[in-house]
C-alpha cells in the first residue's frame, strides 16, 4: 500500500497582479490546458515512547507531480493531479517500493478562482463496500496517523481578495474531521514580501499555527469494523500538530514555484496502551524547468 501522504489533493497555480495603490493584489489565474510538472520529496521521522522503550524510524519518498488544468471559466476550475512515487529510502531494510506504489495516483480537483472551496475526487477510487476489510482498516489507520491532513490545507488556500501590503495576515481554515477535531480550526497566513532567485522575483506566503487533534474515536471504531472498538480502547490518543509552510509564487506567470511544509505531530495515549508518539513530516515541491 502506498502511504496516503503521497496521495495528495491537487496543488494550484496562482497569479499575482501588479501594484495597485499601496498594496499588492493576489489572485488566481488558470488557463485551460496549462500543464506544470514538479518534483516532490517527503521525509517522515517517527518517534514512539512506550513502557517497552523508545523506537524511531525514518522514511524518505521521492516522486513527481503533474498538474493539468482541464477546465477554467467563471464557474470554476478543474485540475487533474497525477502523482508518481519513484524512490524510497527507509531505516527499515524490508521497506521497498512495490509495483502498486509506483502506479500513478490520479485526482480531479474542483475549486473556484478564489479557492473558497475544494473538492477532491479519486479517479481510481474503489467502492469501500467492495474493498477487503484489511484495506479499509489500513486507510482509516493511515488517516489517523496523519490526522487526515495533507499539505494542501496549508498551500491550496484562499488568498485575500483585495490588495495587501507586506505583513498582511488572514485566516486559513482547517475543516473539522473525525480524524482531527469536532470544529473548524484556523491557521494564520502572512504575505511575507518578495524573494529573488535565479533572476526571478517571487512573492512569498507563509502559513503557521497549531491545531488540536482529538479524533472522534466512536466514528473511527465504526470505520474499522468488527475489531474497531478493541483497537480504539487500546490505542486512542490526543495531541497537536504544529504547522509551518512557505510557498513562492512567480510574479509574472502566477505559477506555484516551490512549497515547503512542516508538520510536527505530538500525541499522548488516552487509551489502555500507554505511549507518546511524535512524527515530523516534511514535504517539498519544486517546479521543474
PDB file of N, CA, C and O in Angstrom, residues 87-148:
ATOM      1  N   UNK A  87      10.984   6.704  -5.742  1.00  0.00           N
ATOM      2  CA  UNK A  87      12.106   6.237  -4.930  1.00  0.00           C
ATOM      3  C   UNK A  87      11.719   6.232  -3.460  1.00  0.00           C
ATOM      4  O   UNK A  87      10.927   7.075  -3.011  1.00  0.00           O
ATOM      5  N   UNK A  88      12.286   5.279  -2.713  1.00  0.00           N
ATOM      6  CA  UNK A  88      12.017   5.181  -1.290  1.00  0.00           C
ATOM      7  C   UNK A  88      13.304   4.793  -0.566  1.00  0.00           C
ATOM      8  O   UNK A  88      14.009   3.872  -0.983  1.00  0.00           O
ATOM      9  N   UNK A  89      13.597   5.503   0.522  1.00  0.00           N
ATOM     10  CA  UNK A  89      14.697   5.159   1.411  1.00  0.00           C
ATOM     11  C   UNK A  89      14.140   5.044   2.819  1.00  0.00           C
ATOM     12  O   UNK A  89      13.392   5.908   3.267  1.00  0.00           O
ATOM     13  N   UNK A  90      14.504   3.949   3.503  1.00  0.00           N
ATOM     14  CA  UNK A  90      13.911   3.713   4.816  1.00  0.00           C
ATOM     15  C   UNK A  90      14.937   3.132   5.778  1.00  0.00           C
ATOM     16  O   UNK A  90      15.855   2.410   5.373  1.00  0.00           O
ATOM     17  N   UNK A  91      14.752   3.438   7.060  1.00  0.00           N
ATOM     18  CA  UNK A  91      15.582   2.824   8.086  1.00  0.00           C
ATOM     19  C   UNK A  91      15.233   1.355   8.276  1.00  0.00           C
ATOM     20  O   UNK A  91      15.986   0.611   8.902  1.00  0.00           O
ATOM     21  N   UNK A  92      14.081   0.951   7.733  1.00  0.00           N
ATOM     22  CA  UNK A  92      13.685  -0.460   7.747  1.00  0.00           C
ATOM     23  C   UNK A  92      14.119  -1.088   6.430  1.00  0.00           C
ATOM     24  O   UNK A  92      13.590  -0.759   5.374  1.00  0.00           O
ATOM     25  N   UNK A  93      15.087  -1.999   6.439  1.00  0.00           N
ATOM     26  CA  UNK A  93      15.593  -2.577   5.185  1.00  0.00           C
ATOM     27  C   UNK A  93      14.549  -3.376   4.414  1.00  0.00           C
ATOM     28  O   UNK A  93      14.717  -3.623   3.219  1.00  0.00           O
ATOM     29  N   UNK A  94      13.460  -3.768   5.065  1.00  0.00           N
ATOM     30  CA  UNK A  94      12.410  -4.539   4.392  1.00  0.00           C
ATOM     31  C   UNK A  94      11.384  -3.642   3.695  1.00  0.00           C
ATOM     32  O   UNK A  94      10.498  -4.142   3.003  1.00  0.00           O
ATOM     33  N   UNK A  95      11.503  -2.345   3.895  1.00  0.00           N
ATOM     34  CA  UNK A  95      10.537  -1.406   3.305  1.00  0.00           C
ATOM     35  C   UNK A  95      10.982  -1.051   1.895  1.00  0.00           C
ATOM     36  O   UNK A  95      11.942  -0.304   1.699  1.00  0.00           O
ATOM     37  N   UNK A  96      10.293  -1.590   0.887  1.00  0.00           N
ATOM     38  CA  UNK A  96      10.649  -1.383  -0.508  1.00  0.00           C
ATOM     39  C   UNK A  96       9.441  -0.897  -1.303  1.00  0.00           C
ATOM     40  O   UNK A  96       8.301  -1.137  -0.927  1.00  0.00           O
ATOM     41  N   UNK A  97       9.718  -0.212  -2.427  1.00  0.00           N
ATOM     42  CA  UNK A  97       8.637   0.170  -3.328  1.00  0.00           C
ATOM     43  C   UNK A  97       8.088  -1.061  -4.035  1.00  0.00           C
ATOM     44  O   UNK A  97       8.843  -1.889  -4.534  1.00  0.00           O
ATOM     45  N   UNK A  98       6.773  -1.165  -4.089  1.00  0.00           N
ATOM     46  CA  UNK A  98       6.124  -2.235  -4.829  1.00  0.00           C
ATOM     47  C   UNK A  98       5.613  -1.687  -6.155  1.00  0.00           C
ATOM     48  O   UNK A  98       5.604  -0.465  -6.387  1.00  0.00           O
ATOM     49  N   UNK A  99       5.170  -2.571  -7.029  1.00  0.00           N
ATOM     50  CA  UNK A  99       4.592  -2.133  -8.296  1.00  0.00           C
ATOM     51  C   UNK A  99       3.359  -1.265  -8.049  1.00  0.00           C
ATOM     52  O   UNK A  99       3.107  -0.303  -8.779  1.00  0.00           O
ATOM     53  N   UNK A 100       2.603  -1.595  -7.012  1.00  0.00           N
ATOM     54  CA  UNK A 100       1.423  -0.794  -6.686  1.00  0.00           C
ATOM     55  C   UNK A 100       1.823   0.609  -6.247  1.00  0.00           C
ATOM     56  O   UNK A 100       1.178   1.600  -6.612  1.00  0.00           O
ATOM     57  N   UNK A 101       2.902   0.706  -5.474  1.00  0.00           N
ATOM     58  CA  UNK A 101       3.400   2.011  -5.041  1.00  0.00           C
ATOM     59  C   UNK A 101       3.753   2.902  -6.226  1.00  0.00           C
ATOM     60  O   UNK A 101       3.592   4.120  -6.179  1.00  0.00           O
ATOM     61  N   UNK A 102       4.280   2.268  -7.289  1.00  0.00           N
ATOM     62  CA  UNK A 102       4.758   3.019  -8.454  1.00  0.00           C
ATOM     63  C   UNK A 102       3.630   3.392  -9.417  1.00  0.00           C
ATOM     64  O   UNK A 102       3.855   4.145 -10.368  1.00  0.00           O
ATOM     65  N   UNK A 103       2.433   2.874  -9.182  1.00  0.00           N
ATOM     66  CA  UNK A 103       1.300   3.188 -10.045  1.00  0.00           C
ATOM     67  C   UNK A 103       0.872   4.641  -9.851  1.00  0.00           C
ATOM     68  O   UNK A 103       0.683   5.083  -8.709  1.00  0.00           O
ATOM     69  N   UNK A 104       0.699   5.418 -10.920  1.00  0.00           N
ATOM     70  CA  UNK A 104       0.278   6.818 -10.769  1.00  0.00           C
ATOM     71  C   UNK A 104      -1.028   6.941  -9.999  1.00  0.00           C
ATOM     72  O   UNK A 104      -1.944   6.131 -10.168  1.00  0.00           O
ATOM     73  N   UNK A 105      -1.099   7.937  -9.141  1.00  0.00           N
ATOM     74  CA  UNK A 105      -2.322   8.258  -8.408  1.00  0.00           C
ATOM     75  C   UNK A 105      -2.950   9.480  -9.056  1.00  0.00           C
ATOM     76  O   UNK A 105      -2.295  10.513  -9.203  1.00  0.00           O
ATOM     77  N   UNK A 106      -4.226   9.367  -9.439  1.00  0.00           N
ATOM     78  CA  UNK A 106      -4.869  10.426 -10.218  1.00  0.00           C
ATOM     79  C   UNK A 106      -6.052  10.999  -9.458  1.00  0.00           C
ATOM     80  O   UNK A 106      -6.903  10.271  -8.968  1.00  0.00           O
ATOM     81  N   UNK A 107      -6.096  12.325  -9.394  1.00  0.00           N
ATOM     82  CA  UNK A 107      -7.187  13.025  -8.736  1.00  0.00           C
ATOM     83  C   UNK A 107      -7.721  14.131  -9.638  1.00  0.00           C
ATOM     84  O   UNK A 107      -6.974  14.708 -10.436  1.00  0.00           O
ATOM     85  N   UNK A 108      -8.991  14.441  -9.461  1.00  0.00           N
ATOM     86  CA  UNK A 108      -9.594  15.591 -10.124  1.00  0.00           C
ATOM     87  C   UNK A 108     -10.069  16.550  -9.042  1.00  0.00           C
ATOM     88  O   UNK A 108     -10.894  16.192  -8.197  1.00  0.00           O
ATOM     89  N   UNK A 109      -9.533  17.751  -9.064  1.00  0.00           N
ATOM     90  CA  UNK A 109      -9.866  18.763  -8.067  1.00  0.00           C
ATOM     91  C   UNK A 109     -10.752  19.817  -8.700  1.00  0.00           C
ATOM     92  O   UNK A 109     -10.448  20.346  -9.771  1.00  0.00           O
ATOM     93  N   UNK A 110     -11.850  20.115  -8.040  1.00  0.00           N
ATOM     94  CA  UNK A 110     -12.760  21.172  -8.476  1.00  0.00           C
ATOM     95  C   UNK A 110     -12.721  22.287  -7.435  1.00  0.00           C
ATOM     96  O   UNK A 110     -12.882  22.031  -6.244  1.00  0.00           O
ATOM     97  N   UNK A 111     -12.489  23.508  -7.898  1.00  0.00           N
ATOM     98  CA  UNK A 111     -12.420  24.643  -6.983  1.00  0.00           C
ATOM     99  C   UNK A 111     -12.975  25.865  -7.698  1.00  0.00           C
ATOM    100  O   UNK A 111     -13.557  25.749  -8.776  1.00  0.00           O
ATOM    101  N   UNK A 112     -12.839  27.017  -7.086  1.00  0.00           N
ATOM    102  CA  UNK A 112     -13.171  28.270  -7.758  1.00  0.00           C
ATOM    103  C   UNK A 112     -11.933  29.156  -7.742  1.00  0.00           C
ATOM    104  O   UNK A 112     -10.931  28.831  -7.112  1.00  0.00           O
ATOM    105  N   UNK A 113     -11.993  30.250  -8.438  1.00  0.00           N
ATOM    106  CA  UNK A 113     -10.789  31.059  -8.615  1.00  0.00           C
ATOM    107  C   UNK A 113     -10.338  31.755  -7.333  1.00  0.00           C
ATOM    108  O   UNK A 113      -9.199  32.194  -7.238  1.00  0.00           O
ATOM    109  N   UNK A 114     -11.216  31.844  -6.356  1.00  0.00           N
ATOM    110  CA  UNK A 114     -10.827  32.415  -5.076  1.00  0.00           C
ATOM    111  C   UNK A 114     -10.504  31.339  -4.045  1.00  0.00           C
ATOM    112  O   UNK A 114     -10.207  31.646  -2.895  1.00  0.00           O
ATOM    113  N   UNK A 115     -10.586  30.077  -4.451  1.00  0.00           N
ATOM    114  CA  UNK A 115     -10.274  28.959  -3.559  1.00  0.00           C
ATOM    115  C   UNK A 115     -11.125  28.992  -2.293  1.00  0.00           C
ATOM    116  O   UNK A 115     -10.635  28.700  -1.201  1.00  0.00           O
ATOM    117  N   UNK A 116     -12.390  29.319  -2.438  1.00  0.00           N
ATOM    118  CA  UNK A 116     -13.268  29.316  -1.271  1.00  0.00           C
ATOM    119  C   UNK A 116     -13.763  27.912  -0.940  1.00  0.00           C
ATOM    120  O   UNK A 116     -14.310  27.677   0.129  1.00  0.00           O
ATOM    121  N   UNK A 117     -13.569  26.979  -1.868  1.00  0.00           N
ATOM    122  CA  UNK A 117     -13.945  25.592  -1.604  1.00  0.00           C
ATOM    123  C   UNK A 117     -13.040  24.678  -2.421  1.00  0.00           C
ATOM    124  O   UNK A 117     -12.415  25.080  -3.394  1.00  0.00           O
ATOM    125  N   UNK A 118     -12.969  23.429  -2.001  1.00  0.00           N
ATOM    126  CA  UNK A 118     -12.111  22.464  -2.670  1.00  0.00           C
ATOM    127  C   UNK A 118     -12.750  21.090  -2.581  1.00  0.00           C
ATOM    128  O   UNK A 118     -13.061  20.615  -1.488  1.00  0.00           O
ATOM    129  N   UNK A 119     -12.962  20.475  -3.731  1.00  0.00           N
ATOM    130  CA  UNK A 119     -13.497  19.119  -3.769  1.00  0.00           C
ATOM    131  C   UNK A 119     -12.512  18.228  -4.507  1.00  0.00           C
ATOM    132  O   UNK A 119     -12.059  18.569  -5.601  1.00  0.00           O
ATOM    133  N   UNK A 120     -12.191  17.098  -3.917  1.00  0.00           N
ATOM    134  CA  UNK A 120     -11.212  16.180  -4.489  1.00  0.00           C
ATOM    135  C   UNK A 120     -11.871  14.844  -4.795  1.00  0.00           C
ATOM    136  O   UNK A 120     -12.535  14.256  -3.950  1.00  0.00           O
ATOM    137  N   UNK A 121     -11.661  14.368  -6.005  1.00  0.00           N
ATOM    138  CA  UNK A 121     -12.208  13.074  -6.411  1.00  0.00           C
ATOM    139  C   UNK A 121     -11.071  12.162  -6.848  1.00  0.00           C
ATOM    140  O   UNK A 121     -10.271  12.521  -7.709  1.00  0.00           O
ATOM    141  N   UNK A 122     -10.996  10.999  -6.248  1.00  0.00           N
ATOM    142  CA  UNK A 122     -10.005   9.996  -6.630  1.00  0.00           C
ATOM    143  C   UNK A 122     -10.502   9.316  -7.904  1.00  0.00           C
ATOM    144  O   UNK A 122     -11.525   8.628  -7.897  1.00  0.00           O
ATOM    145  N   UNK A 123      -9.781   9.514  -8.999  1.00  0.00           N
ATOM    146  CA  UNK A 123     -10.217   8.973 -10.286  1.00  0.00           C
ATOM    147  C   UNK A 123     -10.077   7.460 -10.364  1.00  0.00           C
ATOM    148  O   UNK A 123     -10.638   6.833 -11.272  1.00  0.00           O
ATOM    149  N   UNK A 124      -9.344   6.874  -9.442  1.00  0.00           N
ATOM    150  CA  UNK A 124      -9.155   5.419  -9.430  1.00  0.00           C
ATOM    151  C   UNK A 124      -9.704   4.791  -8.151  1.00  0.00           C
ATOM    152  O   UNK A 124      -9.302   3.695  -7.764  1.00  0.00           O
ATOM    153  N   UNK A 125     -10.621   5.476  -7.505  1.00  0.00           N
ATOM    154  CA  UNK A 125     -11.125   5.015  -6.214  1.00  0.00           C
ATOM    155  C   UNK A 125     -11.910   3.708  -6.353  1.00  0.00           C
ATOM    156  O   UNK A 125     -12.591   3.470  -7.352  1.00  0.00           O
ATOM    157  N   UNK A 126     -11.802   2.892  -5.312  1.00  0.00           N
ATOM    158  CA  UNK A 126     -12.552   1.641  -5.231  1.00  0.00           C
ATOM    159  C   UNK A 126     -13.695   1.830  -4.251  1.00  0.00           C
ATOM    160  O   UNK A 126     -13.524   2.446  -3.191  1.00  0.00           O
ATOM    161  N   UNK A 127     -14.872   1.325  -4.597  1.00  0.00           N
ATOM    162  CA  UNK A 127     -16.031   1.396  -3.713  1.00  0.00           C
ATOM    163  C   UNK A 127     -15.681   0.721  -2.388  1.00  0.00           C
ATOM    164  O   UNK A 127     -15.317  -0.456  -2.362  1.00  0.00           O
ATOM    165  N   UNK A 128     -15.766   1.464  -1.247  1.00  0.00           N
ATOM    166  CA  UNK A 128     -15.396   0.873   0.044  1.00  0.00           C
ATOM    167  C   UNK A 128     -16.147  -0.418   0.357  1.00  0.00           C
ATOM    168  O   UNK A 128     -15.604  -1.302   1.025  1.00  0.00           O
ATOM    169  N   UNK A 129     -17.391  -0.536  -0.137  1.00  0.00           N
ATOM    170  CA  UNK A 129     -18.172  -1.740   0.138  1.00  0.00           C
ATOM    171  C   UNK A 129     -17.585  -2.967  -0.546  1.00  0.00           C
ATOM    172  O   UNK A 129     -17.906  -4.106  -0.190  1.00  0.00           O
ATOM    173  N   UNK A 130     -16.725  -2.732  -1.558  1.00  0.00           N
ATOM    174  CA  UNK A 130     -16.120  -3.839  -2.299  1.00  0.00           C
ATOM    175  C   UNK A 130     -14.661  -4.073  -1.901  1.00  0.00           C
ATOM    176  O   UNK A 130     -13.994  -4.936  -2.466  1.00  0.00           O
ATOM    177  N   UNK A 131     -14.170  -3.284  -0.931  1.00  0.00           N
ATOM    178  CA  UNK A 131     -12.778  -3.406  -0.501  1.00  0.00           C
ATOM    179  C   UNK A 131     -12.621  -4.510   0.537  1.00  0.00           C
ATOM    180  O   UNK A 131     -13.543  -4.816   1.301  1.00  0.00           O
ATOM    181  N   UNK A 132     -11.427  -5.082   0.577  1.00  0.00           N
ATOM    182  CA  UNK A 132     -11.084  -6.032   1.615  1.00  0.00           C
ATOM    183  C   UNK A 132     -11.070  -5.305   2.963  1.00  0.00           C
ATOM    184  O   UNK A 132     -10.579  -4.182   3.058  1.00  0.00           O
ATOM    185  N   UNK A 133     -11.614  -5.914   4.021  1.00  0.00           N
ATOM    186  CA  UNK A 133     -11.647  -5.250   5.334  1.00  0.00           C
ATOM    187  C   UNK A 133     -10.284  -4.769   5.801  1.00  0.00           C
ATOM    188  O   UNK A 133     -10.167  -3.715   6.435  1.00  0.00           O
ATOM    189  N   UNK A 134      -9.225  -5.535   5.492  1.00  0.00           N
ATOM    190  CA  UNK A 134      -7.887  -5.111   5.901  1.00  0.00           C
ATOM    191  C   UNK A 134      -7.474  -3.829   5.198  1.00  0.00           C
ATOM    192  O   UNK A 134      -6.788  -2.976   5.774  1.00  0.00           O
ATOM    193  N   UNK A 135      -7.892  -3.661   3.926  1.00  0.00           N
ATOM    194  CA  UNK A 135      -7.556  -2.444   3.189  1.00  0.00           C
ATOM    195  C   UNK A 135      -8.304  -1.245   3.753  1.00  0.00           C
ATOM    196  O   UNK A 135      -7.762  -0.143   3.836  1.00  0.00           O
ATOM    197  N   UNK A 136      -9.569  -1.459   4.124  1.00  0.00           N
ATOM    198  CA  UNK A 136     -10.348  -0.381   4.741  1.00  0.00           C
ATOM    199  C   UNK A 136      -9.675   0.050   6.046  1.00  0.00           C
ATOM    200  O   UNK A 136      -9.504   1.234   6.317  1.00  0.00           O
ATOM    201  N   UNK A 137      -9.282  -0.938   6.851  1.00  0.00           N
ATOM    202  CA  UNK A 137      -8.636  -0.635   8.127  1.00  0.00           C
ATOM    203  C   UNK A 137      -7.339   0.121   7.909  1.00  0.00           C
ATOM    204  O   UNK A 137      -7.032   1.072   8.638  1.00  0.00           O
ATOM    205  N   UNK A 138      -6.577  -0.266   6.881  1.00  0.00           N
ATOM    206  CA  UNK A 138      -5.314   0.413   6.597  1.00  0.00           C
ATOM    207  C   UNK A 138      -5.558   1.883   6.278  1.00  0.00           C
ATOM    208  O   UNK A 138      -4.856   2.767   6.777  1.00  0.00           O
ATOM    209  N   UNK A 139      -6.539   2.167   5.437  1.00  0.00           N
ATOM    210  CA  UNK A 139      -6.807   3.548   5.057  1.00  0.00           C
ATOM    211  C   UNK A 139      -7.251   4.373   6.257  1.00  0.00           C
ATOM    212  O   UNK A 139      -6.860   5.533   6.412  1.00  0.00           O
ATOM    213  N   UNK A 140      -8.077   3.786   7.126  1.00  0.00           N
ATOM    214  CA  UNK A 140      -8.538   4.504   8.310  1.00  0.00           C
ATOM    215  C   UNK A 140      -7.363   4.792   9.250  1.00  0.00           C
ATOM    216  O   UNK A 140      -7.205   5.918   9.751  1.00  0.00           O
ATOM    217  N   UNK A 141      -6.522   3.790   9.474  1.00  0.00           N
ATOM    218  CA  UNK A 141      -5.370   3.984  10.355  1.00  0.00           C
ATOM    219  C   UNK A 141      -4.404   5.004   9.777  1.00  0.00           C
ATOM    220  O   UNK A 141      -3.782   5.781  10.511  1.00  0.00           O
ATOM    221  N   UNK A 142      -4.271   5.020   8.446  1.00  0.00           N
ATOM    222  CA  UNK A 142      -3.388   5.987   7.813  1.00  0.00           C
ATOM    223  C   UNK A 142      -3.929   7.400   7.980  1.00  0.00           C
ATOM    224  O   UNK A 142      -3.170   8.357   8.210  1.00  0.00           O
ATOM    225  N   UNK A 143      -5.239   7.555   7.871  1.00  0.00           N
ATOM    226  CA  UNK A 143      -5.853   8.860   8.110  1.00  0.00           C
ATOM    227  C   UNK A 143      -5.602   9.306   9.550  1.00  0.00           C
ATOM    228  O   UNK A 143      -5.299  10.468   9.812  1.00  0.00           O
ATOM    229  N   UNK A 144      -5.736   8.381  10.483  1.00  0.00           N
ATOM    230  CA  UNK A 144      -5.473   8.714  11.878  1.00  0.00           C
ATOM    231  C   UNK A 144      -4.029   9.139  12.084  1.00  0.00           C
ATOM    232  O   UNK A 144      -3.742  10.095  12.801  1.00  0.00           O
ATOM    233  N   UNK A 145      -3.117   8.422  11.446  1.00  0.00           N
ATOM    234  CA  UNK A 145      -1.686   8.676  11.627  1.00  0.00           C
ATOM    235  C   UNK A 145      -1.325  10.107  11.252  1.00  0.00           C
ATOM    236  O   UNK A 145      -0.504  10.735  11.913  1.00  0.00           O
ATOM    237  N   UNK A 146      -1.961  10.636  10.207  1.00  0.00           N
ATOM    238  CA  UNK A 146      -1.666  11.999   9.762  1.00  0.00           C
ATOM    239  C   UNK A 146      -2.821  12.956  10.048  1.00  0.00           C
ATOM    240  O   UNK A 146      -2.857  14.059   9.530  1.00  0.00           O
ATOM    241  N   UNK A 147      -3.748  12.508  10.898  1.00  0.00           N
ATOM    242  CA  UNK A 147      -4.902  13.325  11.289  1.00  0.00           C
ATOM    243  C   UNK A 147      -5.698  13.794  10.079  1.00  0.00           C
ATOM    244  O   UNK A 147      -6.320  14.856  10.100  1.00  0.00           O
ATOM    245  N   UNK A 148      -5.665  12.999   9.011  1.00  0.00           N
ATOM    246  CA  UNK A 148      -6.435  13.346   7.817  1.00  0.00           C
ATOM    247  C   UNK A 148      -6.008  14.660   7.201  1.00  0.00           C
ATOM    248  O   UNK A 148      -6.803  15.327   6.538  1.00  0.00           O
TER     249      UNK A 148
END
